[in-house]
């Protein structure tokens, strides 16, 4: 999920919150192939950065058209990097060749590490991790890109909860340099260190959070967005001045209403509802947010949200 800042910490500021006994684990120096489950915006972004950094990637989704859309997104992203002179055409073409799309779950058996980036539904994620448990080698780290859900609950369906960790990338993944490493109840210390180092190998910087609802980013971000929506709904200022006040007054790159449109109002609502259920009324979604979602105005991806988009 897109977050409104570049919060990051170097290796020296890590606070490893768990030190459970470690199963045999495949080290970073053995990682050649990265498996990514989910070819949507987040999954294709993760696949792109892994391919750019020289890893072979197996990108899996449930239907051919979803895989094709993800591959197209990667190609567009690589073209933008060429246009921005961040990659040569030869480098971009080589990165594209390193990505293999598939709908066959067993193809993930080749992966040395897997990152899941599917819908924010705990039951669906647990089903995927149960399948990953079966198809991948026992020493492979399994990471989830969840932005709000419990790492511990996801890991509990596997026989290697010590090798399950949260790797919460920010959206858009190729642009945002931050990755949130989330430590489950049974995540081993070596797995946490691997997660930090793997993110660094993808050109990212990390910070670390315990397995509590929303972690750092969404626990703080969602109330900020909802309060911006309430301020607009209650007539404190018009939407442009709310966003302008926050960008000029606090030096964030986007105000809460514009940011919500970019994230997707449905995504914001789902995250807020999860936090509300877990943490109480201070996380209650704004009424106008729910009304917008019910009307189908989900933000930039539908062309209408708090603003209009081509």
PDB file of C-alpha atoms in Angstrom, residues 50-298:
ATOM      1  CA  UNK A  50      13.738  -8.374  -8.237  1.00  0.00           C
ATOM      2  CA  UNK A  51      14.352  -8.831 -11.962  1.00  0.00           C
ATOM      3  CA  UNK A  52      16.149  -5.495 -12.235  1.00  0.00           C
ATOM      4  CA  UNK A  53      18.464  -6.587  -9.423  1.00  0.00           C
ATOM      5  CA  UNK A  54      19.379  -9.731 -11.338  1.00  0.00           C
ATOM      6  CA  UNK A  55      17.089 -12.373  -9.841  1.00  0.00           C
ATOM      7  CA  UNK A  56      15.072 -14.822 -11.900  1.00  0.00           C
ATOM      8  CA  UNK A  57      11.385 -14.419 -11.049  1.00  0.00           C
ATOM      9  CA  UNK A  58       8.430 -16.788 -11.181  1.00  0.00           C
ATOM     10  CA  UNK A  59       5.264 -14.646 -11.131  1.00  0.00           C
ATOM     11  CA  UNK A  60       2.127 -16.651 -10.426  1.00  0.00           C
ATOM     12  CA  UNK A  61      -1.550 -15.732 -10.488  1.00  0.00           C
ATOM     13  CA  UNK A  62      -4.785 -17.690 -10.851  1.00  0.00           C
ATOM     14  CA  UNK A  63      -5.694 -16.747 -14.440  1.00  0.00           C
ATOM     15  CA  UNK A  64      -3.831 -16.118 -17.685  1.00  0.00           C
ATOM     16  CA  UNK A  65      -5.248 -12.620 -18.137  1.00  0.00           C
ATOM     17  CA  UNK A  66      -4.053 -11.618 -14.664  1.00  0.00           C
ATOM     18  CA  UNK A  67      -0.565 -12.906 -15.382  1.00  0.00           C
ATOM     19  CA  UNK A  68      -0.558 -11.105 -18.751  1.00  0.00           C
ATOM     20  CA  UNK A  69      -1.658  -7.870 -17.091  1.00  0.00           C
ATOM     21  CA  UNK A  70       1.120  -8.194 -14.528  1.00  0.00           C
ATOM     22  CA  UNK A  71       3.741  -8.801 -17.215  1.00  0.00           C
ATOM     23  CA  UNK A  72       2.440  -5.800 -19.157  1.00  0.00           C
ATOM     24  CA  UNK A  73       2.796  -3.693 -16.017  1.00  0.00           C
ATOM     25  CA  UNK A  74       6.402  -4.839 -15.631  1.00  0.00           C
ATOM     26  CA  UNK A  75       7.152  -3.995 -19.268  1.00  0.00           C
ATOM     27  CA  UNK A  76       5.622  -0.540 -18.837  1.00  0.00           C
ATOM     28  CA  UNK A  77       7.622  -0.006 -15.658  1.00  0.00           C
ATOM     29  CA  UNK A  78      10.866  -1.024 -17.336  1.00  0.00           C
ATOM     30  CA  UNK A  79      10.095   1.303 -20.267  1.00  0.00           C
ATOM     31  CA  UNK A  80       9.674   4.176 -17.807  1.00  0.00           C
ATOM     32  CA  UNK A  81      13.029   3.349 -16.250  1.00  0.00           C
ATOM     33  CA  UNK A  82      14.615   3.495 -19.700  1.00  0.00           C
ATOM     34  CA  UNK A  83      12.893   6.800 -20.460  1.00  0.00           C
ATOM     35  CA  UNK A  84      14.139   8.144 -17.116  1.00  0.00           C
ATOM     36  CA  UNK A  85      17.665   6.936 -17.920  1.00  0.00           C
ATOM     37  CA  UNK A  86      17.707   4.634 -14.880  1.00  0.00           C
ATOM     38  CA  UNK A  87      18.276   1.585 -17.077  1.00  0.00           C
ATOM     39  CA  UNK A  88      19.644   1.051 -20.553  1.00  0.00           C
ATOM     40  CA  UNK A  89      17.423  -0.645 -23.111  1.00  0.00           C
ATOM     41  CA  UNK A  90      19.672  -3.704 -22.929  1.00  0.00           C
ATOM     42  CA  UNK A  91      19.377  -3.865 -19.125  1.00  0.00           C
ATOM     43  CA  UNK A  92      15.602  -3.482 -19.279  1.00  0.00           C
ATOM     44  CA  UNK A  93      15.260  -6.238 -21.867  1.00  0.00           C
ATOM     45  CA  UNK A  94      17.452  -8.533 -19.775  1.00  0.00           C
ATOM     46  CA  UNK A  95      15.299  -7.859 -16.691  1.00  0.00           C
ATOM     47  CA  UNK A  96      12.148  -8.681 -18.660  1.00  0.00           C
ATOM     48  CA  UNK A  97      13.654 -11.974 -19.814  1.00  0.00           C
ATOM     49  CA  UNK A  98      14.235 -12.958 -16.189  1.00  0.00           C
ATOM     50  CA  UNK A  99      10.481 -12.906 -15.413  1.00  0.00           C
ATOM     51  CA  UNK A 100       8.378 -15.997 -16.100  1.00  0.00           C
ATOM     52  CA  UNK A 101       4.608 -15.761 -15.704  1.00  0.00           C
ATOM     53  CA  UNK A 102       2.537 -18.804 -14.782  1.00  0.00           C
ATOM     54  CA  UNK A 103      -0.799 -19.975 -13.443  1.00  0.00           C
ATOM     55  CA  UNK A 104       0.688 -23.277 -12.254  1.00  0.00           C
ATOM     56  CA  UNK A 105       1.280 -23.197  -8.504  1.00  0.00           C
ATOM     57  CA  UNK A 106       3.861 -26.001  -8.674  1.00  0.00           C
ATOM     58  CA  UNK A 107       6.131 -23.730 -10.743  1.00  0.00           C
ATOM     59  CA  UNK A 108       6.936 -21.941  -7.465  1.00  0.00           C
ATOM     60  CA  UNK A 109       8.909 -25.038  -6.448  1.00  0.00           C
ATOM     61  CA  UNK A 110      11.903 -23.441  -8.174  1.00  0.00           C
ATOM     62  CA  UNK A 111      11.894 -20.443  -5.825  1.00  0.00           C
ATOM     63  CA  UNK A 112      14.578 -19.825  -3.215  1.00  0.00           C
ATOM     64  CA  UNK A 113      12.325 -17.282  -1.467  1.00  0.00           C
ATOM     65  CA  UNK A 114       8.635 -16.503  -2.013  1.00  0.00           C
ATOM     66  CA  UNK A 115       6.763 -13.226  -1.506  1.00  0.00           C
ATOM     67  CA  UNK A 116       2.950 -13.407  -1.400  1.00  0.00           C
ATOM     68  CA  UNK A 117       1.148 -10.275  -2.617  1.00  0.00           C
ATOM     69  CA  UNK A 118      -2.513 -11.185  -3.050  1.00  0.00           C
ATOM     70  CA  UNK A 119      -5.818  -9.812  -1.755  1.00  0.00           C
ATOM     71  CA  UNK A 120      -5.970  -8.719   1.919  1.00  0.00           C
ATOM     72  CA  UNK A 121      -8.093 -11.662   3.027  1.00  0.00           C
ATOM     73  CA  UNK A 122      -6.743 -13.763   5.885  1.00  0.00           C
ATOM     74  CA  UNK A 123      -8.455 -16.974   4.763  1.00  0.00           C
ATOM     75  CA  UNK A 124      -7.163 -16.676   1.202  1.00  0.00           C
ATOM     76  CA  UNK A 125      -3.646 -15.911   2.415  1.00  0.00           C
ATOM     77  CA  UNK A 126      -3.679 -18.884   4.775  1.00  0.00           C
ATOM     78  CA  UNK A 127      -4.778 -21.134   1.915  1.00  0.00           C
ATOM     79  CA  UNK A 128      -1.894 -19.858  -0.219  1.00  0.00           C
ATOM     80  CA  UNK A 129       0.641 -20.400   2.566  1.00  0.00           C
ATOM     81  CA  UNK A 130      -0.634 -23.926   3.133  1.00  0.00           C
ATOM     82  CA  UNK A 131      -0.033 -24.582  -0.567  1.00  0.00           C
ATOM     83  CA  UNK A 132       3.405 -22.937  -0.421  1.00  0.00           C
ATOM     84  CA  UNK A 133       4.266 -25.208   2.479  1.00  0.00           C
ATOM     85  CA  UNK A 134       3.628 -28.188   0.220  1.00  0.00           C
ATOM     86  CA  UNK A 135       5.309 -26.993  -2.977  1.00  0.00           C
ATOM     87  CA  UNK A 136       8.479 -25.255  -1.739  1.00  0.00           C
ATOM     88  CA  UNK A 137      11.547 -26.736  -0.100  1.00  0.00           C
ATOM     89  CA  UNK A 138      11.568 -26.779   3.702  1.00  0.00           C
ATOM     90  CA  UNK A 139      14.407 -24.237   3.954  1.00  0.00           C
ATOM     91  CA  UNK A 140      12.707 -21.539   1.846  1.00  0.00           C
ATOM     92  CA  UNK A 141      11.609 -18.323   3.587  1.00  0.00           C
ATOM     93  CA  UNK A 142       7.942 -17.453   2.940  1.00  0.00           C
ATOM     94  CA  UNK A 143       7.113 -13.739   3.117  1.00  0.00           C
ATOM     95  CA  UNK A 144       3.784 -11.925   3.013  1.00  0.00           C
ATOM     96  CA  UNK A 145       3.220  -8.413   1.730  1.00  0.00           C
ATOM     97  CA  UNK A 146       0.188  -7.931   3.977  1.00  0.00           C
ATOM     98  CA  UNK A 147      -0.343  -4.368   5.185  1.00  0.00           C
ATOM     99  CA  UNK A 148      -2.644  -5.109   8.148  1.00  0.00           C
ATOM    100  CA  UNK A 149      -3.099  -8.853   8.766  1.00  0.00           C
ATOM    101  CA  UNK A 150      -1.396 -11.026  11.365  1.00  0.00           C
ATOM    102  CA  UNK A 151       1.857 -12.688  10.302  1.00  0.00           C
ATOM    103  CA  UNK A 152       1.411 -15.171  13.157  1.00  0.00           C
ATOM    104  CA  UNK A 153      -2.036 -16.228  11.936  1.00  0.00           C
ATOM    105  CA  UNK A 154      -0.822 -16.634   8.362  1.00  0.00           C
ATOM    106  CA  UNK A 155       2.236 -18.604   9.496  1.00  0.00           C
ATOM    107  CA  UNK A 156       0.232 -20.969  11.684  1.00  0.00           C
ATOM    108  CA  UNK A 157      -0.913 -23.079   8.709  1.00  0.00           C
ATOM    109  CA  UNK A 158       2.702 -24.005   7.906  1.00  0.00           C
ATOM    110  CA  UNK A 159       5.186 -26.349   9.545  1.00  0.00           C
ATOM    111  CA  UNK A 160       7.822 -23.584   9.431  1.00  0.00           C
ATOM    112  CA  UNK A 161       6.358 -20.532  11.176  1.00  0.00           C
ATOM    113  CA  UNK A 162       9.918 -19.559  12.108  1.00  0.00           C
ATOM    114  CA  UNK A 163      10.596 -19.014   8.381  1.00  0.00           C
ATOM    115  CA  UNK A 164       7.507 -16.834   7.789  1.00  0.00           C
ATOM    116  CA  UNK A 165       7.946 -13.046   7.908  1.00  0.00           C
ATOM    117  CA  UNK A 166       6.196  -9.890   6.779  1.00  0.00           C
ATOM    118  CA  UNK A 167       7.744  -7.946   3.896  1.00  0.00           C
ATOM    119  CA  UNK A 168       5.416  -4.988   3.404  1.00  0.00           C
ATOM    120  CA  UNK A 169       6.501  -3.123   0.274  1.00  0.00           C
ATOM    121  CA  UNK A 170       5.197   0.367  -0.437  1.00  0.00           C
ATOM    122  CA  UNK A 171       3.290   1.282  -3.589  1.00  0.00           C
ATOM    123  CA  UNK A 172       4.524   1.900  -6.259  1.00  0.00           C
ATOM    124  CA  UNK A 173       7.183  -0.672  -5.444  1.00  0.00           C
ATOM    125  CA  UNK A 174       9.749   0.382  -8.084  1.00  0.00           C
ATOM    126  CA  UNK A 175       9.648   3.978  -6.798  1.00  0.00           C
ATOM    127  CA  UNK A 176       9.199   3.763  -3.024  1.00  0.00           C
ATOM    128  CA  UNK A 177      12.394   2.783  -1.269  1.00  0.00           C
ATOM    129  CA  UNK A 178      10.845   1.625   2.030  1.00  0.00           C
ATOM    130  CA  UNK A 179       9.970  -1.923   3.116  1.00  0.00           C
ATOM    131  CA  UNK A 180       8.415  -2.786   6.469  1.00  0.00           C
ATOM    132  CA  UNK A 181       9.754  -5.999   8.024  1.00  0.00           C
ATOM    133  CA  UNK A 182       7.113  -7.507  10.327  1.00  0.00           C
ATOM    134  CA  UNK A 183       8.035 -10.093  12.959  1.00  0.00           C
ATOM    135  CA  UNK A 184       5.520 -12.811  13.785  1.00  0.00           C
ATOM    136  CA  UNK A 185       5.261 -14.557  17.144  1.00  0.00           C
ATOM    137  CA  UNK A 186       7.426 -17.449  15.936  1.00  0.00           C
ATOM    138  CA  UNK A 187       9.540 -15.692  13.302  1.00  0.00           C
ATOM    139  CA  UNK A 188      13.160 -16.575  14.009  1.00  0.00           C
ATOM    140  CA  UNK A 189      15.881 -13.955  14.378  1.00  0.00           C
ATOM    141  CA  UNK A 190      17.775 -15.300  11.373  1.00  0.00           C
ATOM    142  CA  UNK A 191      14.640 -14.991   9.254  1.00  0.00           C
ATOM    143  CA  UNK A 192      14.248 -11.366  10.331  1.00  0.00           C
ATOM    144  CA  UNK A 193      17.870 -10.665   9.391  1.00  0.00           C
ATOM    145  CA  UNK A 194      17.319 -12.411   6.040  1.00  0.00           C
ATOM    146  CA  UNK A 195      14.270 -10.214   5.372  1.00  0.00           C
ATOM    147  CA  UNK A 196      16.234  -7.014   6.007  1.00  0.00           C
ATOM    148  CA  UNK A 197      19.111  -8.219   3.833  1.00  0.00           C
ATOM    149  CA  UNK A 198      16.838  -9.424   1.017  1.00  0.00           C
ATOM    150  CA  UNK A 199      15.078  -6.050   0.928  1.00  0.00           C
ATOM    151  CA  UNK A 200      18.477  -4.355   0.803  1.00  0.00           C
ATOM    152  CA  UNK A 201      19.457  -6.610  -2.113  1.00  0.00           C
ATOM    153  CA  UNK A 202      16.393  -5.240  -3.918  1.00  0.00           C
ATOM    154  CA  UNK A 203      17.653  -1.692  -3.356  1.00  0.00           C
ATOM    155  CA  UNK A 204      15.290  -0.974  -0.449  1.00  0.00           C
ATOM    156  CA  UNK A 205      15.655   0.378   3.070  1.00  0.00           C
ATOM    157  CA  UNK A 206      13.814  -1.186   5.983  1.00  0.00           C
ATOM    158  CA  UNK A 207      12.233  -0.585   9.336  1.00  0.00           C
ATOM    159  CA  UNK A 208      10.911  -3.244  11.680  1.00  0.00           C
ATOM    160  CA  UNK A 209       7.561  -3.749  13.389  1.00  0.00           C
ATOM    161  CA  UNK A 210       6.009  -6.248  15.758  1.00  0.00           C
ATOM    162  CA  UNK A 211       3.013  -8.273  14.601  1.00  0.00           C
ATOM    163  CA  UNK A 212       0.323  -5.870  15.777  1.00  0.00           C
ATOM    164  CA  UNK A 213      -2.575  -4.628  13.600  1.00  0.00           C
ATOM    165  CA  UNK A 214      -1.468  -2.140  10.946  1.00  0.00           C
ATOM    166  CA  UNK A 215       2.194  -2.410  11.981  1.00  0.00           C
ATOM    167  CA  UNK A 216       3.837   1.054  11.762  1.00  0.00           C
ATOM    168  CA  UNK A 217       2.661   2.464   8.441  1.00  0.00           C
ATOM    169  CA  UNK A 218      -1.054   1.720   8.285  1.00  0.00           C
ATOM    170  CA  UNK A 219      -1.604   2.017  12.024  1.00  0.00           C
ATOM    171  CA  UNK A 220      -0.601   5.682  11.697  1.00  0.00           C
ATOM    172  CA  UNK A 221      -1.565   6.347   8.073  1.00  0.00           C
ATOM    173  CA  UNK A 222      -5.192   5.172   8.088  1.00  0.00           C
ATOM    174  CA  UNK A 223      -6.331   7.456  10.945  1.00  0.00           C
ATOM    175  CA  UNK A 224      -4.576  10.349   9.175  1.00  0.00           C
ATOM    176  CA  UNK A 225      -6.450   9.652   5.938  1.00  0.00           C
ATOM    177  CA  UNK A 226      -9.776   9.178   7.719  1.00  0.00           C
ATOM    178  CA  UNK A 227      -9.370  12.414   9.672  1.00  0.00           C
ATOM    179  CA  UNK A 228      -8.646  14.258   6.424  1.00  0.00           C
ATOM    180  CA  UNK A 229     -11.851  12.820   4.953  1.00  0.00           C
ATOM    181  CA  UNK A 230     -13.831  13.824   8.052  1.00  0.00           C
ATOM    182  CA  UNK A 231     -12.407  17.343   7.921  1.00  0.00           C
ATOM    183  CA  UNK A 232     -13.586  17.657   4.319  1.00  0.00           C
ATOM    184  CA  UNK A 233     -16.993  16.137   5.072  1.00  0.00           C
ATOM    185  CA  UNK A 234     -17.502  18.481   8.046  1.00  0.00           C
ATOM    186  CA  UNK A 235     -16.590  21.593   6.048  1.00  0.00           C
ATOM    187  CA  UNK A 236     -13.326  22.470   7.782  1.00  0.00           C
ATOM    188  CA  UNK A 237     -11.928  23.330   4.338  1.00  0.00           C
ATOM    189  CA  UNK A 238     -12.442  22.260   0.755  1.00  0.00           C
ATOM    190  CA  UNK A 239     -10.583  19.178  -0.422  1.00  0.00           C
ATOM    191  CA  UNK A 240      -7.856  21.096  -2.249  1.00  0.00           C
ATOM    192  CA  UNK A 241      -7.068  23.207   0.811  1.00  0.00           C
ATOM    193  CA  UNK A 242      -7.030  20.183   3.115  1.00  0.00           C
ATOM    194  CA  UNK A 243      -4.455  18.524   0.888  1.00  0.00           C
ATOM    195  CA  UNK A 244      -2.578  21.788   0.326  1.00  0.00           C
ATOM    196  CA  UNK A 245      -2.509  22.492   4.054  1.00  0.00           C
ATOM    197  CA  UNK A 246      -0.986  19.099   4.796  1.00  0.00           C
ATOM    198  CA  UNK A 247       1.565  19.149   1.980  1.00  0.00           C
ATOM    199  CA  UNK A 248       2.732  22.695   2.740  1.00  0.00           C
ATOM    200  CA  UNK A 249       2.298  22.451   6.486  1.00  0.00           C
ATOM    201  CA  UNK A 250       3.919  19.073   7.125  1.00  0.00           C
ATOM    202  CA  UNK A 251       6.075  18.508   4.010  1.00  0.00           C
ATOM    203  CA  UNK A 252       4.379  15.248   2.988  1.00  0.00           C
ATOM    204  CA  UNK A 253       4.295  14.606  -0.773  1.00  0.00           C
ATOM    205  CA  UNK A 254       0.486  14.184  -0.904  1.00  0.00           C
ATOM    206  CA  UNK A 255      -2.385  15.269   1.296  1.00  0.00           C
ATOM    207  CA  UNK A 256      -4.775  12.675   2.756  1.00  0.00           C
ATOM    208  CA  UNK A 257      -7.504  12.909   0.112  1.00  0.00           C
ATOM    209  CA  UNK A 258      -5.157  12.714  -2.866  1.00  0.00           C
ATOM    210  CA  UNK A 259      -3.238   9.895  -1.211  1.00  0.00           C
ATOM    211  CA  UNK A 260      -6.446   7.963  -0.539  1.00  0.00           C
ATOM    212  CA  UNK A 261      -7.349   8.256  -4.234  1.00  0.00           C
ATOM    213  CA  UNK A 262      -3.937   6.885  -5.214  1.00  0.00           C
ATOM    214  CA  UNK A 263      -4.121   3.987  -2.766  1.00  0.00           C
ATOM    215  CA  UNK A 264      -7.718   3.170  -3.695  1.00  0.00           C
ATOM    216  CA  UNK A 265     -10.635   4.117  -1.465  1.00  0.00           C
ATOM    217  CA  UNK A 266     -11.709   0.481  -1.238  1.00  0.00           C
ATOM    218  CA  UNK A 267      -8.247  -0.476  -0.002  1.00  0.00           C
ATOM    219  CA  UNK A 268      -8.328   2.332   2.580  1.00  0.00           C
ATOM    220  CA  UNK A 269     -11.775   1.235   3.746  1.00  0.00           C
ATOM    221  CA  UNK A 270     -10.755  -2.401   4.076  1.00  0.00           C
ATOM    222  CA  UNK A 271      -7.623  -1.504   6.039  1.00  0.00           C
ATOM    223  CA  UNK A 272      -9.587   0.860   8.285  1.00  0.00           C
ATOM    224  CA  UNK A 273     -12.250  -1.770   8.954  1.00  0.00           C
ATOM    225  CA  UNK A 274      -9.578  -4.307   9.906  1.00  0.00           C
ATOM    226  CA  UNK A 275      -7.951  -1.841  12.300  1.00  0.00           C
ATOM    227  CA  UNK A 276     -11.356  -0.821  13.699  1.00  0.00           C
ATOM    228  CA  UNK A 277     -12.206  -4.438  14.424  1.00  0.00           C
ATOM    229  CA  UNK A 278      -8.872  -5.056  16.140  1.00  0.00           C
ATOM    230  CA  UNK A 279      -8.191  -1.740  17.878  1.00  0.00           C
ATOM    231  CA  UNK A 280     -11.530  -0.071  18.496  1.00  0.00           C
ATOM    232  CA  UNK A 281     -13.404   3.105  17.652  1.00  0.00           C
ATOM    233  CA  UNK A 282     -10.398   5.382  17.152  1.00  0.00           C
ATOM    234  CA  UNK A 283      -9.951   3.538  13.825  1.00  0.00           C
ATOM    235  CA  UNK A 284     -13.590   3.750  12.726  1.00  0.00           C
ATOM    236  CA  UNK A 285     -13.742   4.506   8.966  1.00  0.00           C
ATOM    237  CA  UNK A 286     -15.063   7.913   7.973  1.00  0.00           C
ATOM    238  CA  UNK A 287     -18.680   7.850   6.758  1.00  0.00           C
ATOM    239  CA  UNK A 288     -17.792   9.625   3.502  1.00  0.00           C
ATOM    240  CA  UNK A 289     -15.136   6.990   2.766  1.00  0.00           C
ATOM    241  CA  UNK A 290     -17.754   4.237   3.016  1.00  0.00           C
ATOM    242  CA  UNK A 291     -20.197   6.211   0.879  1.00  0.00           C
ATOM    243  CA  UNK A 292     -17.615   6.765  -1.862  1.00  0.00           C
ATOM    244  CA  UNK A 293     -16.776   3.064  -1.985  1.00  0.00           C
ATOM    245  CA  UNK A 294     -20.454   2.095  -2.105  1.00  0.00           C
ATOM    246  CA  UNK A 295     -20.867   4.489  -5.046  1.00  0.00           C
ATOM    247  CA  UNK A 296     -17.991   2.818  -6.893  1.00  0.00           C
ATOM    248  CA  UNK A 297     -15.775   5.898  -6.785  1.00  0.00           C
ATOM    249  CA  UNK A 298     -12.560   4.196  -5.730  1.00  0.00           C
TER     250      UNK A 298
END
